[in-house]
Coordinates of C-alpha atoms in Angstrom, one line a residue:
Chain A
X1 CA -5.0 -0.9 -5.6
X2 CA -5.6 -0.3 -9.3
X3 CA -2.9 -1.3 -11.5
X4 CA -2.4 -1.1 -15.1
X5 CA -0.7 -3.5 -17.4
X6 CA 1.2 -1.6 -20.4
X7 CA 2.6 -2.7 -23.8
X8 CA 4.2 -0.5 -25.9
X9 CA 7.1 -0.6 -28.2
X10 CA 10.0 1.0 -26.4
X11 CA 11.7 2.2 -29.8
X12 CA 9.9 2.3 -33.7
X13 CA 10.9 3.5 -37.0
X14 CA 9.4 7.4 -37.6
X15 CA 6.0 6.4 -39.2
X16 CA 5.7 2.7 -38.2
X17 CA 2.1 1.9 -36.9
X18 CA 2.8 0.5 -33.4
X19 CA 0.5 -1.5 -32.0
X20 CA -0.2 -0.5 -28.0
X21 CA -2.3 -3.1 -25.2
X22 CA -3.8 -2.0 -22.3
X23 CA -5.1 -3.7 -19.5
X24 CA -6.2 -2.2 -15.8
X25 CA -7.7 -4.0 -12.3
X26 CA -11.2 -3.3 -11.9
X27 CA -14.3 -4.9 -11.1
X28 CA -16.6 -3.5 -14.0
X29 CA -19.9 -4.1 -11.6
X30 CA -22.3 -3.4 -14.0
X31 CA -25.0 -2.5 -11.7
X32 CA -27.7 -5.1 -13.1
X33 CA -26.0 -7.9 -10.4
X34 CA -27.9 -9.0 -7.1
X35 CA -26.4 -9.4 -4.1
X36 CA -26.5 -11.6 -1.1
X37 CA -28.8 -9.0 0.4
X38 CA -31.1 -9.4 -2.3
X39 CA -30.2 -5.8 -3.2
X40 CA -29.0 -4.6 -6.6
X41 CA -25.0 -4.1 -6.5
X42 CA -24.1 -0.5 -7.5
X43 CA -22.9 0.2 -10.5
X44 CA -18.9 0.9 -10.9
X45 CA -17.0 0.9 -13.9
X46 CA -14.7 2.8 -15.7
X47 CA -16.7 5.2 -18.2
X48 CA -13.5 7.1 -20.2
X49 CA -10.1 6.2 -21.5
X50 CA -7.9 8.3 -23.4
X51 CA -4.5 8.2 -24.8
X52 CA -2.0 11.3 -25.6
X53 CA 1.2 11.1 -27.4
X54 CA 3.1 13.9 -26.6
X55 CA -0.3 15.7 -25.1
X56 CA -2.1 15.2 -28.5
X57 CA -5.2 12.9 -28.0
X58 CA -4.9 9.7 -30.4
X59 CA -7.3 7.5 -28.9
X60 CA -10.3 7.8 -26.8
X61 CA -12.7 5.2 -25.8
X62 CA -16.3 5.7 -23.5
X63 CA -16.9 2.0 -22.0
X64 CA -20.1 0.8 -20.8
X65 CA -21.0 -2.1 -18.2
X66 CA -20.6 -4.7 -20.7
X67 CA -17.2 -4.2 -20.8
X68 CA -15.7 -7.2 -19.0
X69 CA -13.5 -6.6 -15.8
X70 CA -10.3 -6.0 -15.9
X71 CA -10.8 -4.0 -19.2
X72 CA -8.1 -4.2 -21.9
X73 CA -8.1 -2.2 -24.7
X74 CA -5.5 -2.6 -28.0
X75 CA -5.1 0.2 -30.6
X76 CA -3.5 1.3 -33.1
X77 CA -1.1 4.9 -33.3
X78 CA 1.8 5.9 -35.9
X79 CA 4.7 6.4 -34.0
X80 CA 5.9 10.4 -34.8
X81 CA 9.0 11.2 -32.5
X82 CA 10.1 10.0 -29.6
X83 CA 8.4 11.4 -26.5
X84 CA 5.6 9.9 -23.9
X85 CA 2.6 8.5 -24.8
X86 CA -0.1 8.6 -21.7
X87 CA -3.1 7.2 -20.8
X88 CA -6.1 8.1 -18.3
X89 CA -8.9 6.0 -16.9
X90 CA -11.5 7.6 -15.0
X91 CA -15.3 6.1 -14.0
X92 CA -17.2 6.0 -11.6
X93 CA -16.8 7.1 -7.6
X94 CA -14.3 9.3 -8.3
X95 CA -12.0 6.9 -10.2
X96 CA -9.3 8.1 -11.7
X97 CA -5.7 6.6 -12.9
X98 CA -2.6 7.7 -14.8
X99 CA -0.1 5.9 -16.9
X100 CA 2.4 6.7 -19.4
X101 CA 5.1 5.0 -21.0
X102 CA 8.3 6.5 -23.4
X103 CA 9.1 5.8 -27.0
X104 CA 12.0 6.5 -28.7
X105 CA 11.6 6.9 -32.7
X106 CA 14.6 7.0 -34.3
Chain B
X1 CA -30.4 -27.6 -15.7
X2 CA -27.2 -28.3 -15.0
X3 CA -28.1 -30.7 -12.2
X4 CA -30.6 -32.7 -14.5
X5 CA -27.7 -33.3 -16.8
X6 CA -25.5 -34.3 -13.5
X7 CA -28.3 -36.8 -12.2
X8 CA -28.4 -38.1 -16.2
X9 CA -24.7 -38.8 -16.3
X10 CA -25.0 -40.8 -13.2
X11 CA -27.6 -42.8 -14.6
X12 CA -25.2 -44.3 -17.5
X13 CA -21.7 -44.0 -16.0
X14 CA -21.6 -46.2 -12.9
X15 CA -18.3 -47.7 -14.5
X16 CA -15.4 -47.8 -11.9
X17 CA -13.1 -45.1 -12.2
X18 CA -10.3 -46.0 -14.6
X19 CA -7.0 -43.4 -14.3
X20 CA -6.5 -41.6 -17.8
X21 CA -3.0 -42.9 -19.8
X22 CA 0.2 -41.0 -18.9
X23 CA -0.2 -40.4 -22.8
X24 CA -3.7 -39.7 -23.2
X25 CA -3.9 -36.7 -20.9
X26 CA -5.1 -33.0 -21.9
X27 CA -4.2 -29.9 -19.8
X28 CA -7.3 -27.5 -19.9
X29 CA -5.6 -25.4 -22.2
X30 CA -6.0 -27.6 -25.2
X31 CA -9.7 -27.7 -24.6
X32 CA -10.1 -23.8 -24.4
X33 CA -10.6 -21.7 -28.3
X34 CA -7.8 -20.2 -29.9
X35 CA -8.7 -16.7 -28.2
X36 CA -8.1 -17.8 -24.9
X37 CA -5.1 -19.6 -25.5
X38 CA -3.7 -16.4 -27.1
X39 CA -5.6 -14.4 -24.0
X40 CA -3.1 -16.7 -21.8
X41 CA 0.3 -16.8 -23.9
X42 CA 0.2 -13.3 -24.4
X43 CA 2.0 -11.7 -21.4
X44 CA 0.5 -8.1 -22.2
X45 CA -3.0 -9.4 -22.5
X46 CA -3.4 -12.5 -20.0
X47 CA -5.4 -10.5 -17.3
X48 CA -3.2 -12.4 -14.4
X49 CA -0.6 -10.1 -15.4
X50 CA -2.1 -7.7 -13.4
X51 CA -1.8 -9.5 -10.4
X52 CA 1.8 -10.4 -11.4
X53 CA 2.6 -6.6 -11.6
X54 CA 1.3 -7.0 -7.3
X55 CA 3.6 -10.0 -7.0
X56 CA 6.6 -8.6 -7.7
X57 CA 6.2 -5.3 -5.7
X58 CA 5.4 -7.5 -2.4
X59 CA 8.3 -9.8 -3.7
X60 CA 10.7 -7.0 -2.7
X61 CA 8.6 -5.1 0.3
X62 CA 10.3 -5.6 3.3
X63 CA 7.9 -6.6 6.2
X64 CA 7.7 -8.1 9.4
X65 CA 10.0 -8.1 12.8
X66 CA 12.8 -9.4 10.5
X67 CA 12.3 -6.4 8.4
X68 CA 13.1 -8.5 5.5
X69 CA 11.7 -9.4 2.0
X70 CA 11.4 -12.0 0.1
X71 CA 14.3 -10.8 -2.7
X72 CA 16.4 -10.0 0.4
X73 CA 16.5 -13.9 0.9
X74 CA 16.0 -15.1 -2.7
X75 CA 17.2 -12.5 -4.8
X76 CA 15.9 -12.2 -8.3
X77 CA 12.3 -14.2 -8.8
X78 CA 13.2 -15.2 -12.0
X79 CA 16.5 -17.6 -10.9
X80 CA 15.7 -18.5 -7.6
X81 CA 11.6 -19.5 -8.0
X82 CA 12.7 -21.4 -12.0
X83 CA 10.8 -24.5 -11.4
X84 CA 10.0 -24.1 -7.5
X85 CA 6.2 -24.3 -8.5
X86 CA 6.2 -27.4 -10.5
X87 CA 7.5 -29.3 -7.3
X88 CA 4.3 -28.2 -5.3
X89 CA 2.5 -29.7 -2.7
X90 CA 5.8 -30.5 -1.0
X91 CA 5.4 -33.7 1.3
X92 CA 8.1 -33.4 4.7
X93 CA 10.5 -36.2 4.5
X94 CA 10.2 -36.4 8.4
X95 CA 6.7 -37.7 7.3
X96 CA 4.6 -34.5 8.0
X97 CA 2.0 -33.6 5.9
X98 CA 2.1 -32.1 2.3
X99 CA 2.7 -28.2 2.3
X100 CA 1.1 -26.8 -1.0
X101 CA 2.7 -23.2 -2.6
X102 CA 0.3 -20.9 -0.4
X103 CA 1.4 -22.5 3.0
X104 CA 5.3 -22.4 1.4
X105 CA 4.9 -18.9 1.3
X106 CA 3.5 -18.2 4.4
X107 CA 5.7 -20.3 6.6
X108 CA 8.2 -18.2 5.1
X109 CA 6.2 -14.9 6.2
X110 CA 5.8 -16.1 9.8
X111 CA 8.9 -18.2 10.4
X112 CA 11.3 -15.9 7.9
X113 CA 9.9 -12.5 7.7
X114 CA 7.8 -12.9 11.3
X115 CA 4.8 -11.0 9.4
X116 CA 1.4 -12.5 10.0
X117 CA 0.6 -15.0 7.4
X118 CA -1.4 -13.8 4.4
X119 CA -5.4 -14.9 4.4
X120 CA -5.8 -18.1 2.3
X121 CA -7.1 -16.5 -1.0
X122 CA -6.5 -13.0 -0.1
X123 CA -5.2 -10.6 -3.3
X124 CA -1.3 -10.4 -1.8
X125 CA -1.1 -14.0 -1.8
X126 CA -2.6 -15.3 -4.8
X127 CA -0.1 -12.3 -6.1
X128 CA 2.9 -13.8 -4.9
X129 CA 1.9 -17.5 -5.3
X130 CA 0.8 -16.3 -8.7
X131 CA 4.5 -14.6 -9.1
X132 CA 6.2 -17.8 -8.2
X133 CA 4.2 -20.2 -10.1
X134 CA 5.4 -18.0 -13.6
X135 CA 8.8 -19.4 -13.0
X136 CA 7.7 -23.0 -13.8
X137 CA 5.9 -21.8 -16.9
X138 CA 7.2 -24.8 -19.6
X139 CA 8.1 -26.7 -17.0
X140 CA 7.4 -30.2 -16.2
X141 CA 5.3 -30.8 -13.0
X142 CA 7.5 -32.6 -10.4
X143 CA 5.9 -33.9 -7.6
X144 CA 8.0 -36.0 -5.7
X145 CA 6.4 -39.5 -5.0
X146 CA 9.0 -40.7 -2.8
X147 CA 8.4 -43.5 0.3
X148 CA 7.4 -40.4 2.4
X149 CA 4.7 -38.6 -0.4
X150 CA 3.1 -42.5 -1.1
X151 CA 0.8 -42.7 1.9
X152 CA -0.2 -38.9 1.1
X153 CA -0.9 -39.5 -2.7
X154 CA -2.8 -42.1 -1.9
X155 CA -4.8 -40.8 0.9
X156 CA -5.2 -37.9 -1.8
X157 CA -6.4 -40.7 -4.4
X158 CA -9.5 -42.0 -2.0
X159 CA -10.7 -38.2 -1.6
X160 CA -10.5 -38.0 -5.4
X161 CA -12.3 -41.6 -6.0
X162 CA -14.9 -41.1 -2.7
X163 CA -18.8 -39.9 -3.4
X164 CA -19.9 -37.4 -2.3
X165 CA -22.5 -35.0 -1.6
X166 CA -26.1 -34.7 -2.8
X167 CA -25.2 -35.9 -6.1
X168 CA -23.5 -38.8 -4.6
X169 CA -20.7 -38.0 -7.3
X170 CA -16.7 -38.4 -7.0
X171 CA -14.4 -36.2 -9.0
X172 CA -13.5 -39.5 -10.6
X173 CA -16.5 -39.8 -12.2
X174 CA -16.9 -37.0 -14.0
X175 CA -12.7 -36.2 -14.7
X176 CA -11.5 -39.8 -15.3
X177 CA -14.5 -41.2 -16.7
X178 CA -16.4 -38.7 -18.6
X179 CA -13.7 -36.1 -19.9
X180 CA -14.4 -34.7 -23.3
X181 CA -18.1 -34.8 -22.7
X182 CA -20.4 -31.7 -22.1
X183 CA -21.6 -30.6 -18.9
X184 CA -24.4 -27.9 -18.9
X185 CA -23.2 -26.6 -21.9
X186 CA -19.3 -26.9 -21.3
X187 CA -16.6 -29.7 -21.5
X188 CA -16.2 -31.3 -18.9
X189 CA -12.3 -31.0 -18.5
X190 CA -9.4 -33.7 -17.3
X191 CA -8.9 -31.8 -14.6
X192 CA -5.0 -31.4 -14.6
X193 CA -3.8 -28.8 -12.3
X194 CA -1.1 -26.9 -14.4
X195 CA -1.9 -23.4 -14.4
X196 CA -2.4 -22.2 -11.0
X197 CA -3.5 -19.7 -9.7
X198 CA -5.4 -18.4 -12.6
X199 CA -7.5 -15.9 -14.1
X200 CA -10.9 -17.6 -14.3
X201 CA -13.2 -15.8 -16.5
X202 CA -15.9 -16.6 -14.2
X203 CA -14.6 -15.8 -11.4
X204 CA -12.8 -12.3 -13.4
X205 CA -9.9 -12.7 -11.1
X206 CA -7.0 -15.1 -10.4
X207 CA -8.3 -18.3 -8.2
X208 CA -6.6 -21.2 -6.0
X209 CA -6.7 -24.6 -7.4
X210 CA -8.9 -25.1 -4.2
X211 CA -11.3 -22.7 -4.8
X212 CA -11.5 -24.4 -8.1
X213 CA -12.1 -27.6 -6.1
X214 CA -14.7 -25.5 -4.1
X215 CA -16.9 -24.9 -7.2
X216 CA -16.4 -28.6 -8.3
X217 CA -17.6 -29.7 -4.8
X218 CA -20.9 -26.9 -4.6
X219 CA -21.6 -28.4 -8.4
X220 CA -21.4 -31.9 -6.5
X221 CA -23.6 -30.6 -3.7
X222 CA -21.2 -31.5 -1.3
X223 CA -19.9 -29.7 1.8
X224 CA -16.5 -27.9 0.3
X225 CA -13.3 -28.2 1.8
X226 CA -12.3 -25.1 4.1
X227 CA -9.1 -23.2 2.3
X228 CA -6.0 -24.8 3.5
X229 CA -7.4 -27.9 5.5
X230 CA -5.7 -31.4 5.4
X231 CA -8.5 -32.7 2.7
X232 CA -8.0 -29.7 0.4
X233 CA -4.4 -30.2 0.1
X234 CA -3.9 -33.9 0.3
X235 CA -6.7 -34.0 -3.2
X236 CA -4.5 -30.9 -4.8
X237 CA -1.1 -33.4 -3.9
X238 CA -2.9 -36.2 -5.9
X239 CA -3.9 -34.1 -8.9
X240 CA -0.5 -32.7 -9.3
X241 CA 0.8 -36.2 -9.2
X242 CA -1.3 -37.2 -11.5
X243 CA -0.5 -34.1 -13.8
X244 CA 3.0 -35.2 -13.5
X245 CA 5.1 -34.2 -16.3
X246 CA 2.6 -32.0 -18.1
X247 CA 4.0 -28.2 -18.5
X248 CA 3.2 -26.1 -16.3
X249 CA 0.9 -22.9 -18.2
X250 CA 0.6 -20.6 -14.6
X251 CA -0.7 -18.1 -14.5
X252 CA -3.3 -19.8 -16.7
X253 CA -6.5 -18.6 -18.1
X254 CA -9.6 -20.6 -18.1
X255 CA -13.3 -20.3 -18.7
Chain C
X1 CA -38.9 -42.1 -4.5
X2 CA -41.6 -39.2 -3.9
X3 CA -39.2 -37.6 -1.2
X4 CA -36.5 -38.0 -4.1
X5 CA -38.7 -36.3 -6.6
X6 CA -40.0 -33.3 -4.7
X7 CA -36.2 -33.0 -3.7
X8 CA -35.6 -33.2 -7.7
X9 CA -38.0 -30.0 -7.9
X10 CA -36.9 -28.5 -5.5
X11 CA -33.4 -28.3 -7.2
X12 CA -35.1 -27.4 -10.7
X13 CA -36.8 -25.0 -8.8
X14 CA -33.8 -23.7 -7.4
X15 CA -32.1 -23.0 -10.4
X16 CA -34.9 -21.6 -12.1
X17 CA -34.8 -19.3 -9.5
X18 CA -31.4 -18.5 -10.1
X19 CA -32.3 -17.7 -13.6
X20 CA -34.8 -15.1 -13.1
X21 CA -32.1 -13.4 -11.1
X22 CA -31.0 -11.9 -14.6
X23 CA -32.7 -8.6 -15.1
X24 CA -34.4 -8.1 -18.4
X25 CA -32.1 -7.9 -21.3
X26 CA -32.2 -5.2 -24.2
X27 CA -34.0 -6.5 -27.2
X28 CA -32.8 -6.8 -30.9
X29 CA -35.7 -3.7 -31.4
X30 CA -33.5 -1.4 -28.2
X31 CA -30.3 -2.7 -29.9
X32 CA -32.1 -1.0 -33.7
X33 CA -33.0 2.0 -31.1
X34 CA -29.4 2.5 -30.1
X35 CA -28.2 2.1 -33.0
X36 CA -30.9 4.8 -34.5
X37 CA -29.9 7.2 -31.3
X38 CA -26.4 7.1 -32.5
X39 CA -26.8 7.4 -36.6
X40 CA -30.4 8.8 -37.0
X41 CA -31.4 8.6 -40.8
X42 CA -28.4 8.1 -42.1
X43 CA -28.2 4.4 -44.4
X44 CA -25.1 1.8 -42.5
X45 CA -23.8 0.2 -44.9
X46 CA -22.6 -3.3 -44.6
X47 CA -18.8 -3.8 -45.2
X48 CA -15.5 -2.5 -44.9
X49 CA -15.9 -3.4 -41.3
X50 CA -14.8 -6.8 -39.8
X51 CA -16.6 -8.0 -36.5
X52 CA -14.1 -11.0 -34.7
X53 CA -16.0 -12.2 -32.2
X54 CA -15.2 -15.8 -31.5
X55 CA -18.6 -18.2 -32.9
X56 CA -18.5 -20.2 -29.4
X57 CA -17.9 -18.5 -26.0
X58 CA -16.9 -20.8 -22.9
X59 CA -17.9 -17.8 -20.8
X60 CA -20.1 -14.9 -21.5
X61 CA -18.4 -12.6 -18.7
X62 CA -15.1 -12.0 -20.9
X63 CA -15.3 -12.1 -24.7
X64 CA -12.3 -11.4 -26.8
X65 CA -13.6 -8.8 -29.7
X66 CA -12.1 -7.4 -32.6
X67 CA -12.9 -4.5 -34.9
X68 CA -11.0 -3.6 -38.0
X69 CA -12.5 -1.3 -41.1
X70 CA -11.0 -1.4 -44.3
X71 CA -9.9 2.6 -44.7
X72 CA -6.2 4.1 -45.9
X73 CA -6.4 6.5 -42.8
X74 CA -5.5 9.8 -44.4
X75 CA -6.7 13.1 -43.4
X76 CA -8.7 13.0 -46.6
X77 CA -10.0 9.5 -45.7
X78 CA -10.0 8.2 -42.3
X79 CA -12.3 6.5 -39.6
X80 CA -13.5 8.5 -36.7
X81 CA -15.8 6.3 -34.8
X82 CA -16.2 2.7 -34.2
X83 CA -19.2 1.5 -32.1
X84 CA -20.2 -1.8 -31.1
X85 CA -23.7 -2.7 -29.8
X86 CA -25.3 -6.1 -28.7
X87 CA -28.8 -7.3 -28.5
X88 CA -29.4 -8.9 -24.9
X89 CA -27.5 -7.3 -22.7
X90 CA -29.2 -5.2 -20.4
X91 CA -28.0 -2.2 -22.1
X92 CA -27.3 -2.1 -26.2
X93 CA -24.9 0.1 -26.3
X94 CA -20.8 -1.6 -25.6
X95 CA -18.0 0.6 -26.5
X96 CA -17.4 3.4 -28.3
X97 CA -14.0 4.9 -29.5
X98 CA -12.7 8.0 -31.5
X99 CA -9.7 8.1 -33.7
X100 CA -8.4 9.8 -36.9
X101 CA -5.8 9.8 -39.1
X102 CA -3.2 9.3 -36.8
X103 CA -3.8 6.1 -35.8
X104 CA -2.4 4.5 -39.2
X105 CA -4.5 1.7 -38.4
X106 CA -8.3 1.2 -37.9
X107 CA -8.8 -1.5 -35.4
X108 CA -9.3 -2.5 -31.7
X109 CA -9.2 -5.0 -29.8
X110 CA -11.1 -5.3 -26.1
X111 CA -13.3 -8.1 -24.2
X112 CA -16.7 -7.9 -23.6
X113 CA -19.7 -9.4 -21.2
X114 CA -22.4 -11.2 -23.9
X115 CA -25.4 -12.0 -21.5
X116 CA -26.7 -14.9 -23.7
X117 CA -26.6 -16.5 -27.5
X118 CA -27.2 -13.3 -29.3
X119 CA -25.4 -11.0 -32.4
X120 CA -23.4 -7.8 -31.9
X121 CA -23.2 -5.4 -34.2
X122 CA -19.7 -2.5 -35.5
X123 CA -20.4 0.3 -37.0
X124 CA -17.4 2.6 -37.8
X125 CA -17.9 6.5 -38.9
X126 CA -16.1 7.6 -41.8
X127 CA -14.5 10.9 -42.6
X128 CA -16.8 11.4 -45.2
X129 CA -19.6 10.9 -43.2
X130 CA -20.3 7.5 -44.4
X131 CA -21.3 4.5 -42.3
X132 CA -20.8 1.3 -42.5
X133 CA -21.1 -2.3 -40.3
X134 CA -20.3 -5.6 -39.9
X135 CA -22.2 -8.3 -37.3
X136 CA -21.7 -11.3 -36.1
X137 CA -23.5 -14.4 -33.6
X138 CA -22.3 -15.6 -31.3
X139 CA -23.4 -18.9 -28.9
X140 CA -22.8 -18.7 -25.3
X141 CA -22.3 -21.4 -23.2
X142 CA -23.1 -21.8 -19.7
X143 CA -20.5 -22.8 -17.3
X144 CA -21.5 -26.1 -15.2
X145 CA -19.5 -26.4 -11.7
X146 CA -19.5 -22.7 -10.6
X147 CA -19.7 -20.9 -6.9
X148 CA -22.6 -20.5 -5.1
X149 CA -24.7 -18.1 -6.6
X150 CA -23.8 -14.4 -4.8

């Protein structure tokens, strides 16, 4: 069950810069970790994030294994109108997860 | 490495275990850098959260022959679990043995609900446990050390004072003796109990105070103490007590 | 005393073991390669970029990391990249992320895995073209009582 953890601002001032914390369950197996089998353990992580406000891309981040599990990611956006900021996280073996959360500006 | 330093500290600390001062103790937290302190006060970026998020959607899943869930009995986590955690293990007063938070749960799944108890460490229950335990965040740790809990804390006390393993070390020696010192390259901790379950970086997941006691014991060399047996929980009864009145931080965050 | 002894290797032995489990990490000279993949000729500056990175780690497997460059973030005069790369991992190369004007503020925050005692390196991308960097070291110490190794 992947799950993401959310913070953004439910309301802002038109043109504040709102700060906006991410944080999703996910192993981040970086694919350079042994086994019990002696085996390598293949890699899975989460290659892409990106964030929309409104379906405009503000943010977009490409991870790599040395991004810790459980990645969290804070940035930065100037909050425009109100409307729903969204966020995507897809990786490896097909993974693929959708979040969004509203702000009203006003 | 690690072990040469463990066979050195033997070497110059054969003193007899001394309890640390009421006043003198140190939750794990004030040992850890100002990032993870802020990683675990920070509700939108203490990992546990995640498995918070879990908690509370199994808190109101209705399960089991009963067909009940845990907010149809207790209603709203927040009330009816304030403080619940800091009370834990739990000793019967008709002198049965201590129940920690995990069992509490599930004797309410199989006895309550009549859904098959949850796997000792399993995600769902360190979620729940990990759901409860926030309700005693601030609070002070209450363990009740009543007539009935004496014989149990201090049955708890020998485990934590007895030698053990390869190493022929006792947690006493390295937590009451030789806190504040370094370990491989870390510090070796008082070992208070306050924030569990939590998010252990090294384990990148939220952890049991027993599995924590597992890792102290395969440091040790010793044999570890199977999740849930009498051993485990009658040592976790004994470190609560003698965290008693230190805040609770769960869901914590450690190194 | 001799059985305690060849016990005593065995145990170093053991661990040693354990350590050569690690693969091979990148080197400073990969981390220079990455860093030349992603910028080619071009001259990073150092400034206008600050690396947080706290100097001691208690655990290499989540590091808190913070990257902020100095910029007014105006169409005109914006960041569009920042990159951050590490010497000993196995791979150089950490995170990458695009923005622009619209973010009002150049920074990010995220956590990282730092193999070993090494320094990592931000580079941000200006509008203009311009490049510029901040590093920092970092120690990393080794947990003691851990699980069996898996």
């Amino acid at each position: 069950m992947a799950r993401a953890l959310i913070n953004v601002p439910p309301t802002a001032k038109p043109g504040a810069i709102i700060e906006i914390k991410t944080l999703i369950s996910h192993p981040m197996e970086s694919g350079y970790r042994v086994g019990l089998n002696g085996q390598i353990i293949p890699r899975d992580i989460i290659t892409t994030f990106v964030c929309t406000y409104n379906g405009e891309e503000i943010f977009r981040a490409e991870l790599s294994p040395a991004i810790a599990a459980n990645p969290f990611l804070s940035f930065f956006t100037r909050a425009t109108v109100s409307g729903t900021i969204a966020f995507r996280w897809t990786g490896d073996n097909g993974f693929s997860v959708s979040e969004s959360a509203e702000i009203v500006v006003e | 490495m690690c072990r040469l330093l463990v066979a050195g500290l033997l070497l110059w600390s054969l003193a007899a275990a001394a309890e640390i001062p009421l006043a003198e103790r140190r939750s794990g937290a004030a040992m850890m850098g100002p990032d993870l302190r802020a990683m675990q006060e920070d509700d939108s970026a203490n990992p546990a959260g995640l498995w918070l998020l879990d908690g509370a959607a199994l808190w109101s899943r209705r399960l089991g022959e009963a067909g009940q869930s845990c907010a149809d009995c207790h209603g709203d986590v927040t009330t009816s679990m304030a403080g619940v955690a800091a009370r834990y293990p739990v000793v019967d007063l008709a002198g049965g043995p201590p129940m920690d938070l995990e069992q509490r749960i599930n004797l309410c799944r199989t006895t309550r609900q009549q859904a098959p108890a949850l796997a000792l460490e399993s995600r769902d229950l360190l979620a729940l446990t990990g759901l409860v335990a926030r309700q005693s965040r601030g609070l002070a740790i209450a363990i009740d050390d009543g007539p009935a809990a004496q014989p149990f804390i201090a049955a708890g006390r020998a485990l934590f004072l007895r030698r053990q393993g390869q190493l022929n070390l006792s947690c006493a020696q390295c937590h009451d003796d030789n806190w504040g010192r370094h370990l491989g390259g870390a510090v070796i901790p008082q070992g208070h109990p306050t924030g569990y379950p939590l998010y252990r970086l090294e384990w990148q997941g939220l952890g049991s105070l027993q599995r924590r006691l597992r890792n102290c014991m395969t440091g040790m060399r010793a044999e570890p103490y199977a999740y849930g047996s009498a051993e485990a929980v009658l040592l976790e009864l004994y470190l609560r007590w003698r965290a008693r009145g230190m805040p609770m931080d769960a869901p914590a965050v450690r190194p | 005393m001799t059985q305690d002894l060849s016990r005593r290797r065995f145990l170093i032995a053991g661990i040693a073991s354990v350590a050569m489990v690690r693969p091979a990490g990148a080197t400073p000279e990969a981390m220079r390669e990455a860093i030349h993949k992603l910028v080619g000729t071009a001259v990073v500056r150092p400034g206008r970029v600050k690396l947080v990175v706290p100097p001691l780690v208690e655990n290499g497997n989540t590091v808190s990391v913070s990257v902020s460059v100095d910029s007014p973030m105006t169409a005109a005069d914006h960041v569009t990249a920042i990159h951050l790369f590490n010497e000993k991992n196995p791979q150089p190369y950490v995170i990458g992320v695009a923005l622009g004007p619209r973010a009002g503020r150049a920074a990010l925050s995220t956590r990282i895995k730092l193999a070993d005692t090494q320094t990592v390196i931000a580079i941000a991308r200006m509008s203009d073209g311009s490049l510029w960097s901040d590093s920092a070291d970092v120690i990393v110490t080794i947990a003691a009582c851990v699980e069996d190794v898996h």
